[in-house]
């Protein structure tokens, strides 16, 4: 990983993974961090990013990152924007977790937790 911000996000995530005893989890990352990961698309307005990390059956670390955006209307009330942000974050986290589980399940032993 060449990008400093992306490396920093992974370092925080894997440190937390160790503190959690290896139990996989998802955390939100900033747009600047997310765009440092390989394969991430250029900036799209109102996109929230989630990073999922976990360990496979052999104890090797893996990660998945996903973004989810929404269309903001000109007259969208702040309350509705907060709800849209929260829903986008939830969906990005769910997508990242599914991708991580697919990665961890490569050897036929699904990750639990």
Coordinates of C-alpha atoms in Angstrom, one line a residue:
X1 CA 0.0 0.0 0.0
X2 CA 1.6 3.2 -1.2
X3 CA -0.8 5.8 0.1
X4 CA 0.0 7.2 3.5
X5 CA -3.6 7.9 4.5
X6 CA -4.8 4.4 3.4
X7 CA -1.9 2.8 5.4
X8 CA -2.9 4.8 8.4
X9 CA -6.5 3.6 8.2
X10 CA -5.3 0.0 7.9
X11 CA -2.9 0.4 10.8
X12 CA -5.8 1.8 13.0
X13 CA -8.1 -1.0 11.8
X14 CA -5.7 -3.9 12.4
X15 CA -4.7 -2.5 15.8
X16 CA -8.4 -2.5 16.7
X17 CA -8.8 -6.0 15.3
X18 CA -6.0 -7.2 17.6
X19 CA -7.6 -5.4 20.6
X20 CA -10.9 -7.2 19.7
X21 CA -9.2 -10.6 19.8
X22 CA -9.3 -11.1 16.1
X23 CA -13.0 -10.6 15.7
X24 CA -13.8 -9.0 12.4
X25 CA -15.4 -5.6 12.3
X26 CA -16.3 -2.5 10.2
X27 CA -15.3 1.1 10.7
X28 CA -15.9 4.3 8.8
X29 CA -13.0 5.9 7.1
X30 CA -12.7 9.4 5.6
X31 CA -13.0 10.0 1.9
X32 CA -9.3 11.0 1.7
X33 CA -8.3 7.7 3.4
X34 CA -10.7 5.6 1.2
X35 CA -9.5 7.2 -2.1
X36 CA -5.9 6.1 -1.2
X37 CA -6.9 2.4 -1.5
X38 CA -6.3 0.7 -4.9
X39 CA -9.4 0.6 -7.1
X40 CA -11.3 3.4 -5.4
X41 CA -13.1 5.8 -7.8
X42 CA -12.5 9.5 -7.8
X43 CA -14.6 11.7 -5.6
X44 CA -18.4 11.4 -5.8
X45 CA -20.4 13.8 -3.7
X46 CA -22.2 12.4 -0.5
X47 CA -20.3 9.1 -0.4
X48 CA -19.5 7.4 2.9
X49 CA -16.8 4.8 3.1
X50 CA -16.4 1.7 5.3
X51 CA -13.4 -0.5 5.9
X52 CA -13.9 -4.1 7.1
X53 CA -11.0 -6.1 8.5
X54 CA -10.7 -9.7 9.7
X55 CA -8.5 -12.8 9.9
X56 CA -8.8 -15.8 7.8
X57 CA -8.6 -19.4 9.1
X58 CA -4.7 -19.3 8.9
X59 CA -4.6 -16.0 10.9
X60 CA -3.8 -13.8 8.0
X61 CA -5.3 -10.3 7.9
X62 CA -7.6 -9.2 5.1
X63 CA -9.6 -6.0 4.4
X64 CA -12.4 -4.8 2.2
X65 CA -13.4 -1.2 1.5
X66 CA -16.7 0.0 0.1
X67 CA -18.4 3.3 -0.5
X68 CA -22.1 4.2 -0.7
X69 CA -23.5 7.5 -1.8
X70 CA -26.8 9.2 -2.2
X71 CA -28.3 12.1 -4.2
X72 CA -28.7 15.2 -2.2
X73 CA -31.5 17.4 -3.2
X74 CA -31.1 21.2 -3.1
X75 CA -33.8 21.7 -0.4
X76 CA -33.0 18.6 1.6
X77 CA -33.5 19.4 5.3
X78 CA -30.5 18.8 7.6
X79 CA -32.4 16.1 9.5
X80 CA -33.0 14.2 6.3
X81 CA -29.3 14.6 5.2
X82 CA -28.2 13.2 8.6
X83 CA -30.5 10.2 8.0
X84 CA -29.2 9.7 4.5
X85 CA -25.6 9.8 5.8
X86 CA -26.4 7.2 8.5
X87 CA -28.1 4.9 6.0
X88 CA -25.3 5.3 3.5
X89 CA -22.8 4.4 6.2
X90 CA -24.8 1.4 7.2
X91 CA -25.0 0.2 3.6
X92 CA -21.3 0.8 3.0
X93 CA -20.5 -1.2 6.1
X94 CA -22.8 -4.1 5.0
X95 CA -21.2 -4.2 1.6
X96 CA -17.7 -4.1 3.0
X97 CA -18.6 -6.9 5.5
X98 CA -20.0 -9.1 2.7
X99 CA -16.9 -8.5 0.5
X100 CA -14.6 -9.3 3.5
X101 CA -16.5 -12.6 4.2
X102 CA -16.1 -13.6 0.6
X103 CA -12.3 -12.9 0.9
X104 CA -12.0 -14.8 4.2
X105 CA -14.0 -17.8 2.9
X106 CA -11.6 -18.5 0.0
X107 CA -10.2 -21.6 1.7
X108 CA -13.7 -22.9 2.4
X109 CA -13.7 -22.1 6.1
X110 CA -16.0 -19.1 6.8
X111 CA -14.9 -16.6 9.4
X112 CA -17.1 -16.4 12.4
X113 CA -17.9 -13.5 14.6

